[in-house]
């Protein structure tokens, strides 16, 4: 059905009949900049950035202000792309106080939460606010944002992906997703495209096994195949069937 | 750091240096990786509005990779808008 167009999510092939339960569609958690969140349009019950639907997001920024109230803590988090964003963290009043320690201003944090809009003002309801222990996570987040939005947007605009990169000589072939260097074609590296294609063309009910993939792709090591499978699976292109060694494509006919 | 405490020099991921000026002298000792928010002046220095010291107690910050990341995000303003 028309479900295959929407951004992957966790690859759960529960062909939900779309319209009513819009909340089921955006199952992703998308890394964003505050400026993107502020620019997102609020359509009915959902938010869109460009054409990408978002609901759960992550942002990374500095706490500029923290205000503690009996039932919640209100932070203002600044990622320098726009004015600091309000992030509300609800406090469990049932549990003994010590659970929620207020993060001090001047700390870099990663916030995972839901985007909300109230009277045209955007804010986040944070379900997880973590001080960054490793500042390299900040760098990764920046790249994650560009990568995620690029892939999500590409997924929407390309109906059927027939990766031409199959025969082309290793573009971005450094075995790298998330590594350095050139951005892969179609959001997938050559290895990943090859693995995905084989899985897509497999019509057996229990899907394509890792052993079968290794047989068909004799020039690829098992660990490369496994890496590709893990990546494709987390992006929602494939899902495991009888066990972790068998996969089917979410785009399969 | 300049003796008056009102100036310090930073070097970035490519080894280039820049001078940062403060409106008031530093009240504390700073070292390591600093993130400065400020305005660029005509003399190509930065007038500092605020700064933050990066935590490096658990793991060191890779400045070169950060520099590369910056170049990438500037290449894709459609995915990384600066409000």
CSV table of C-alpha atoms in Angstrom, one decimal:
chain,number,residue,atom,x,y,z
A,1,UNK,CA,0.0,0.0,0.0
A,2,UNK,CA,1.0,3.6,0.2
A,3,UNK,CA,2.7,3.1,3.4
A,4,UNK,CA,6.1,2.5,1.9
A,5,UNK,CA,6.7,6.1,1.3
A,6,UNK,CA,7.0,7.3,4.8
A,7,UNK,CA,10.3,7.5,6.6
A,8,UNK,CA,11.4,4.1,7.8
A,9,UNK,CA,10.9,4.1,11.6
A,10,UNK,CA,12.0,0.9,13.2
A,11,UNK,CA,11.1,-1.2,10.2
A,12,UNK,CA,8.0,-2.6,11.8
A,13,UNK,CA,5.9,-3.8,8.9
A,14,UNK,CA,2.6,-3.4,10.6
A,15,UNK,CA,0.8,-2.0,7.5
A,16,UNK,CA,-1.3,0.4,9.5
A,17,UNK,CA,-4.0,1.9,7.5
A,18,UNK,CA,-2.6,5.4,7.5
A,19,UNK,CA,-4.8,8.4,8.0
A,20,UNK,CA,-6.5,8.2,11.4
A,21,UNK,CA,-3.5,7.2,13.6
A,22,UNK,CA,-1.0,9.8,12.2
A,23,UNK,CA,1.1,9.3,15.3
A,24,UNK,CA,2.1,5.9,14.2
A,25,UNK,CA,3.7,7.1,11.0
A,26,UNK,CA,6.5,9.2,12.4
A,27,UNK,CA,8.3,6.6,14.4
A,28,UNK,CA,11.6,8.1,14.0
A,29,UNK,CA,13.5,10.2,16.5
A,30,UNK,CA,15.2,12.8,14.3
A,31,UNK,CA,18.2,14.9,15.3
A,32,UNK,CA,17.5,18.6,14.6
A,33,UNK,CA,18.7,22.1,15.2
A,34,UNK,CA,16.6,24.5,17.1
A,35,UNK,CA,16.2,26.6,14.0
A,36,UNK,CA,14.7,23.6,12.2
A,37,UNK,CA,12.2,23.0,15.0
A,38,UNK,CA,11.2,26.7,15.1
A,39,UNK,CA,10.7,26.6,11.3
A,40,UNK,CA,8.7,23.4,11.3
A,41,UNK,CA,5.1,23.8,10.2
A,42,UNK,CA,2.4,22.5,12.4
A,43,UNK,CA,-0.2,20.7,10.3
A,44,UNK,CA,-3.1,19.1,12.2
A,45,UNK,CA,-1.5,16.9,14.7
A,46,UNK,CA,1.9,16.7,13.2
A,47,UNK,CA,5.0,18.8,12.5
A,48,UNK,CA,6.9,19.0,9.2
A,49,UNK,CA,10.3,20.2,8.4
A,50,UNK,CA,10.4,20.6,4.6
A,51,UNK,CA,8.5,17.4,3.8
A,52,UNK,CA,9.8,15.3,6.6
A,53,UNK,CA,7.4,14.5,9.4
A,54,UNK,CA,8.8,14.8,12.8
A,55,UNK,CA,7.6,14.2,16.3
A,56,UNK,CA,10.4,12.9,18.5
A,57,UNK,CA,13.6,14.8,18.1
A,58,UNK,CA,17.0,15.2,19.7
A,59,UNK,CA,18.9,18.4,20.1
A,60,UNK,CA,22.3,19.2,21.6
A,61,UNK,CA,23.0,22.6,23.2
A,62,UNK,CA,24.0,24.5,26.2
A,63,UNK,CA,21.7,25.0,29.2
A,64,UNK,CA,21.3,28.7,29.5
A,65,UNK,CA,18.7,28.7,32.2
A,66,UNK,CA,17.1,26.2,34.6
A,67,UNK,CA,14.0,26.8,36.6
A,68,UNK,CA,12.8,24.2,39.1
A,69,UNK,CA,9.0,24.0,39.8
A,70,UNK,CA,7.2,21.4,41.9
A,71,UNK,CA,6.1,19.3,39.0
A,72,UNK,CA,8.7,20.1,36.3
A,73,UNK,CA,12.0,21.6,35.5
A,74,UNK,CA,12.1,24.2,32.7
A,75,UNK,CA,15.4,24.6,30.8
A,76,UNK,CA,16.3,26.9,28.1
A,77,UNK,CA,18.7,25.1,25.8
A,78,UNK,CA,20.8,27.0,23.2
A,79,UNK,CA,22.4,25.3,20.2
A,80,UNK,CA,23.4,28.6,18.6
A,81,UNK,CA,21.2,28.2,15.5
A,82,UNK,CA,18.4,30.2,17.0
A,83,UNK,CA,17.2,31.5,20.3
A,84,UNK,CA,17.3,29.1,23.2
A,85,UNK,CA,14.4,26.6,23.2
A,86,UNK,CA,12.2,25.8,26.2
A,87,UNK,CA,12.6,22.2,27.3
A,88,UNK,CA,10.2,21.0,30.0
A,89,UNK,CA,11.1,17.9,32.0
A,90,UNK,CA,8.3,16.5,34.1
A,91,UNK,CA,9.3,15.4,37.5
A,92,UNK,CA,7.9,12.2,39.1
A,93,UNK,CA,6.4,13.5,42.3
A,94,UNK,CA,5.8,10.0,43.6
A,95,UNK,CA,9.5,9.2,43.6
A,96,UNK,CA,11.8,10.4,46.4
A,97,UNK,CA,13.3,13.7,45.3
A,98,UNK,CA,16.9,12.6,44.4
A,99,UNK,CA,16.0,11.2,41.0
A,100,UNK,CA,15.9,14.5,39.2
A,101,UNK,CA,19.0,16.6,39.7
A,102,UNK,CA,18.8,19.9,37.9
A,103,UNK,CA,21.4,20.3,35.2
A,104,UNK,CA,23.4,23.5,35.9
A,105,UNK,CA,23.5,26.3,33.3
A,106,UNK,CA,26.6,26.3,31.2
A,107,UNK,CA,26.5,22.6,30.6
A,108,UNK,CA,26.2,21.0,27.2
A,109,UNK,CA,23.3,18.5,27.1
A,110,UNK,CA,21.6,16.2,24.7
A,111,UNK,CA,17.9,16.3,24.9
A,112,UNK,CA,15.5,13.7,23.5
A,113,UNK,CA,11.9,14.8,23.5
A,114,UNK,CA,8.6,15.5,21.8
A,115,UNK,CA,8.1,18.7,19.8
A,116,UNK,CA,5.1,20.7,21.0
A,117,UNK,CA,3.5,23.9,19.9
A,118,UNK,CA,1.3,26.0,22.2
A,119,UNK,CA,-0.1,29.3,21.0
A,120,UNK,CA,2.4,29.3,18.2
A,121,UNK,CA,5.3,28.9,20.6
A,122,UNK,CA,7.3,25.8,20.1
A,123,UNK,CA,8.8,23.9,23.0
A,124,UNK,CA,10.0,20.4,23.8
A,125,UNK,CA,8.8,18.0,26.4
A,126,UNK,CA,12.0,16.2,27.2
A,127,UNK,CA,12.0,12.6,28.3
A,128,UNK,CA,15.7,12.4,28.5
A,129,UNK,CA,18.1,15.1,29.3
A,130,UNK,CA,21.7,14.0,29.5
A,131,UNK,CA,24.8,16.1,30.1
A,132,UNK,CA,27.4,15.4,27.4
A,133,UNK,CA,30.3,13.5,28.8
A,134,UNK,CA,32.1,13.3,25.6
A,135,UNK,CA,32.1,16.5,23.6
A,136,UNK,CA,32.7,14.5,20.4
A,137,UNK,CA,29.0,13.6,20.7
A,138,UNK,CA,28.4,17.2,19.8
A,139,UNK,CA,30.3,16.9,16.5
A,140,UNK,CA,28.5,13.6,15.8
A,141,UNK,CA,25.2,15.3,16.4
A,142,UNK,CA,25.9,18.0,13.8
A,143,UNK,CA,26.7,15.4,11.2
A,144,UNK,CA,23.7,13.3,12.3
A,145,UNK,CA,21.4,16.2,11.6
A,146,UNK,CA,22.6,16.7,8.1
A,147,UNK,CA,22.7,13.0,7.4
A,148,UNK,CA,19.3,12.2,8.8
A,149,UNK,CA,17.5,15.0,7.1
A,150,UNK,CA,19.2,14.3,3.8
A,151,UNK,CA,18.2,10.6,3.9
A,152,UNK,CA,14.7,11.2,5.1
A,153,UNK,CA,14.1,13.8,2.4
A,154,UNK,CA,15.6,11.5,-0.3
A,155,UNK,CA,13.4,8.6,0.9
A,156,UNK,CA,10.4,10.8,0.3
A,157,UNK,CA,11.3,12.0,-3.1
A,158,UNK,CA,12.6,8.8,-4.7
A,159,UNK,CA,9.7,6.4,-5.1
A,160,UNK,CA,11.6,3.2,-6.1
A,161,UNK,CA,15.2,3.2,-5.5
A,162,UNK,CA,17.1,1.3,-8.1
A,163,UNK,CA,20.7,2.1,-7.0
A,164,UNK,CA,22.7,2.6,-10.1
A,165,UNK,CA,25.7,2.4,-7.9
A,166,UNK,CA,25.6,-1.4,-8.2
A,167,UNK,CA,28.2,-1.5,-10.9
A,168,UNK,CA,29.9,1.8,-10.4
A,169,UNK,CA,33.3,1.7,-9.0
A,170,UNK,CA,33.1,2.1,-5.2
A,171,UNK,CA,31.8,5.6,-4.5
A,172,UNK,CA,32.5,6.3,-0.9
A,173,UNK,CA,33.7,2.8,-0.7
A,174,UNK,CA,35.7,3.3,2.5
A,175,UNK,CA,33.3,0.9,4.3
A,176,UNK,CA,32.1,4.1,5.9
A,177,UNK,CA,28.8,5.1,7.1
A,178,UNK,CA,29.2,7.9,9.6
A,179,UNK,CA,32.9,7.9,8.9
A,180,UNK,CA,34.8,10.7,7.2
A,181,UNK,CA,34.9,11.6,3.6
A,182,UNK,CA,32.5,11.5,0.7
A,183,UNK,CA,28.8,11.2,1.1
A,184,UNK,CA,27.4,7.9,-0.4
A,185,UNK,CA,24.9,7.8,-3.3
A,186,UNK,CA,21.3,7.4,-2.4
A,187,UNK,CA,22.2,7.6,1.2
A,188,UNK,CA,23.7,4.1,1.0
A,189,UNK,CA,27.2,3.0,0.3
A,190,UNK,CA,27.9,0.5,-2.5
A,191,UNK,CA,28.1,-2.4,0.0
A,192,UNK,CA,24.8,-1.5,1.6
A,193,UNK,CA,23.1,-1.0,-1.8
A,194,UNK,CA,24.2,-4.4,-2.9
A,195,UNK,CA,23.1,-6.1,0.2
A,196,UNK,CA,19.8,-4.3,0.1
A,197,UNK,CA,19.2,-5.2,-3.5
A,198,UNK,CA,19.7,-8.9,-2.8
A,199,UNK,CA,17.4,-8.9,0.1
A,200,UNK,CA,14.8,-7.0,-1.9
A,201,UNK,CA,14.8,-9.5,-4.6
A,202,UNK,CA,14.4,-12.4,-2.3
A,203,UNK,CA,10.8,-13.7,-2.3
A,204,UNK,CA,11.3,-16.5,0.2
A,205,UNK,CA,8.9,-16.1,3.2
A,206,UNK,CA,11.6,-16.3,5.8
A,207,UNK,CA,13.7,-13.8,3.9
A,208,UNK,CA,17.4,-13.7,2.9
A,209,UNK,CA,19.8,-15.3,5.3
A,210,UNK,CA,23.3,-14.0,6.1
A,211,UNK,CA,24.8,-17.2,4.7
A,212,UNK,CA,23.0,-16.7,1.4
A,213,UNK,CA,24.3,-13.1,1.2
A,214,UNK,CA,27.8,-14.3,1.8
A,215,UNK,CA,27.5,-16.8,-1.0
A,216,UNK,CA,26.1,-14.2,-3.4
A,217,UNK,CA,28.6,-11.5,-2.4
A,218,UNK,CA,31.8,-13.4,-2.4
A,219,UNK,CA,34.0,-10.4,-2.5
A,220,UNK,CA,32.5,-9.0,0.7
A,221,UNK,CA,33.6,-10.2,4.1
A,222,UNK,CA,31.0,-11.5,6.6
A,223,UNK,CA,31.7,-8.5,8.9
A,224,UNK,CA,31.1,-6.0,6.1
A,225,UNK,CA,27.8,-7.8,5.3
A,226,UNK,CA,26.8,-7.8,9.0
A,227,UNK,CA,27.6,-4.1,9.3
A,228,UNK,CA,25.5,-3.3,6.2
A,229,UNK,CA,22.6,-5.4,7.5
A,230,UNK,CA,22.8,-3.6,10.9
A,231,UNK,CA,22.8,-0.3,9.2
A,232,UNK,CA,19.9,-1.1,6.8
A,233,UNK,CA,17.9,-2.6,9.7
A,234,UNK,CA,18.3,0.5,11.9
A,235,UNK,CA,17.4,2.7,9.0
A,236,UNK,CA,14.2,0.7,8.4
A,237,UNK,CA,15.0,-0.7,5.0
A,238,UNK,CA,15.0,-4.3,6.2
A,239,UNK,CA,13.7,-6.3,9.2
A,240,UNK,CA,14.6,-9.5,10.7
A,241,UNK,CA,12.2,-12.4,10.3
A,242,UNK,CA,12.7,-15.9,11.9
A,243,UNK,CA,15.9,-14.9,13.6
A,244,UNK,CA,18.7,-12.3,13.5
A,245,UNK,CA,20.2,-14.1,10.5
A,246,UNK,CA,17.3,-13.7,8.2
A,247,UNK,CA,16.0,-10.4,6.7
A,248,UNK,CA,13.4,-9.1,4.4
A,249,UNK,CA,13.1,-5.8,2.8
A,250,UNK,CA,10.4,-3.3,3.9
A,251,UNK,CA,10.1,-2.2,0.3
A,252,UNK,CA,9.6,-5.7,-1.1
A,253,UNK,CA,6.7,-6.2,-3.5
B,1,UNK,CA,46.5,34.4,27.4
B,2,UNK,CA,47.6,38.0,27.6
B,3,UNK,CA,48.8,39.2,31.0
B,4,UNK,CA,46.0,41.7,31.3
B,5,UNK,CA,43.5,38.9,31.0
B,6,UNK,CA,41.5,40.7,28.4
B,7,UNK,CA,42.9,38.9,25.4
B,8,UNK,CA,43.6,35.3,24.5
B,9,UNK,CA,44.6,33.5,21.4
B,10,UNK,CA,42.9,30.4,20.2
B,11,UNK,CA,44.0,28.0,17.4
B,12,UNK,CA,41.4,26.0,15.5
B,13,UNK,CA,41.2,22.6,13.9
B,14,UNK,CA,43.3,23.7,11.0
B,15,UNK,CA,46.0,25.3,13.2
B,16,UNK,CA,45.0,28.9,12.4
B,17,UNK,CA,45.1,31.4,15.2
B,18,UNK,CA,42.7,34.1,16.2
B,19,UNK,CA,42.6,36.7,18.9
B,20,UNK,CA,39.7,36.9,21.3
B,21,UNK,CA,39.0,40.1,23.2
B,22,UNK,CA,36.9,40.3,26.3
B,23,UNK,CA,35.1,43.3,27.7
B,24,UNK,CA,36.3,42.4,31.2
B,25,UNK,CA,39.4,40.6,32.1
B,26,UNK,CA,39.2,36.8,32.8
B,27,UNK,CA,38.3,36.0,36.3
B,28,UNK,CA,39.4,32.4,36.1
B,29,UNK,CA,42.1,30.3,34.5
B,30,UNK,CA,41.1,28.7,31.3
B,31,UNK,CA,42.8,26.0,29.3
B,32,UNK,CA,42.0,23.4,26.7
B,33,UNK,CA,39.2,23.6,24.2
B,34,UNK,CA,37.0,26.7,24.6
B,35,UNK,CA,33.9,27.6,22.6
B,36,UNK,CA,33.6,31.4,22.1
B,37,UNK,CA,30.5,33.1,21.0
B,38,UNK,CA,31.1,36.6,19.7
B,39,UNK,CA,31.3,39.1,16.9
B,40,UNK,CA,34.0,39.4,14.3
B,41,UNK,CA,35.6,42.9,14.4
B,42,UNK,CA,37.2,44.9,11.5
B,43,UNK,CA,40.6,43.9,12.8
B,44,UNK,CA,39.6,40.2,12.3
B,45,UNK,CA,39.5,39.5,16.0
B,46,UNK,CA,36.5,38.3,17.9
B,47,UNK,CA,34.7,40.4,20.5
B,48,UNK,CA,33.7,37.8,23.0
B,49,UNK,CA,30.1,37.7,24.3
B,50,UNK,CA,30.4,34.4,26.2
B,51,UNK,CA,32.5,31.4,26.3
B,52,UNK,CA,32.3,27.8,27.5
B,53,UNK,CA,35.0,25.4,28.4
B,54,UNK,CA,34.5,21.9,26.9
B,55,UNK,CA,34.7,18.9,29.2
B,56,UNK,CA,37.6,16.8,28.4
B,57,UNK,CA,37.7,14.8,31.6
B,58,UNK,CA,36.3,11.6,30.2
B,59,UNK,CA,37.6,11.8,26.6
B,60,UNK,CA,39.5,14.3,24.5
B,61,UNK,CA,37.7,16.5,22.0
B,62,UNK,CA,38.8,15.9,18.4
B,63,UNK,CA,39.1,19.4,17.1
B,64,UNK,CA,40.1,18.5,13.5
B,65,UNK,CA,37.0,16.3,13.1
B,66,UNK,CA,34.9,19.1,14.5
B,67,UNK,CA,36.4,21.4,11.9
B,68,UNK,CA,35.5,19.0,9.1
B,69,UNK,CA,32.0,18.6,10.5
B,70,UNK,CA,31.6,22.4,10.4
B,71,UNK,CA,32.6,22.5,6.7
B,72,UNK,CA,30.0,19.9,6.0
B,73,UNK,CA,27.2,21.7,7.7
B,74,UNK,CA,28.0,24.9,5.9
B,75,UNK,CA,27.8,23.0,2.7
B,76,UNK,CA,24.2,21.9,3.4
B,77,UNK,CA,22.3,24.9,4.6
B,78,UNK,CA,19.1,23.3,3.6
B,79,UNK,CA,19.6,20.7,6.3
B,80,UNK,CA,21.3,22.8,8.8
B,81,UNK,CA,19.7,26.2,8.9
B,82,UNK,CA,21.1,29.0,11.0
B,83,UNK,CA,17.9,30.8,12.1
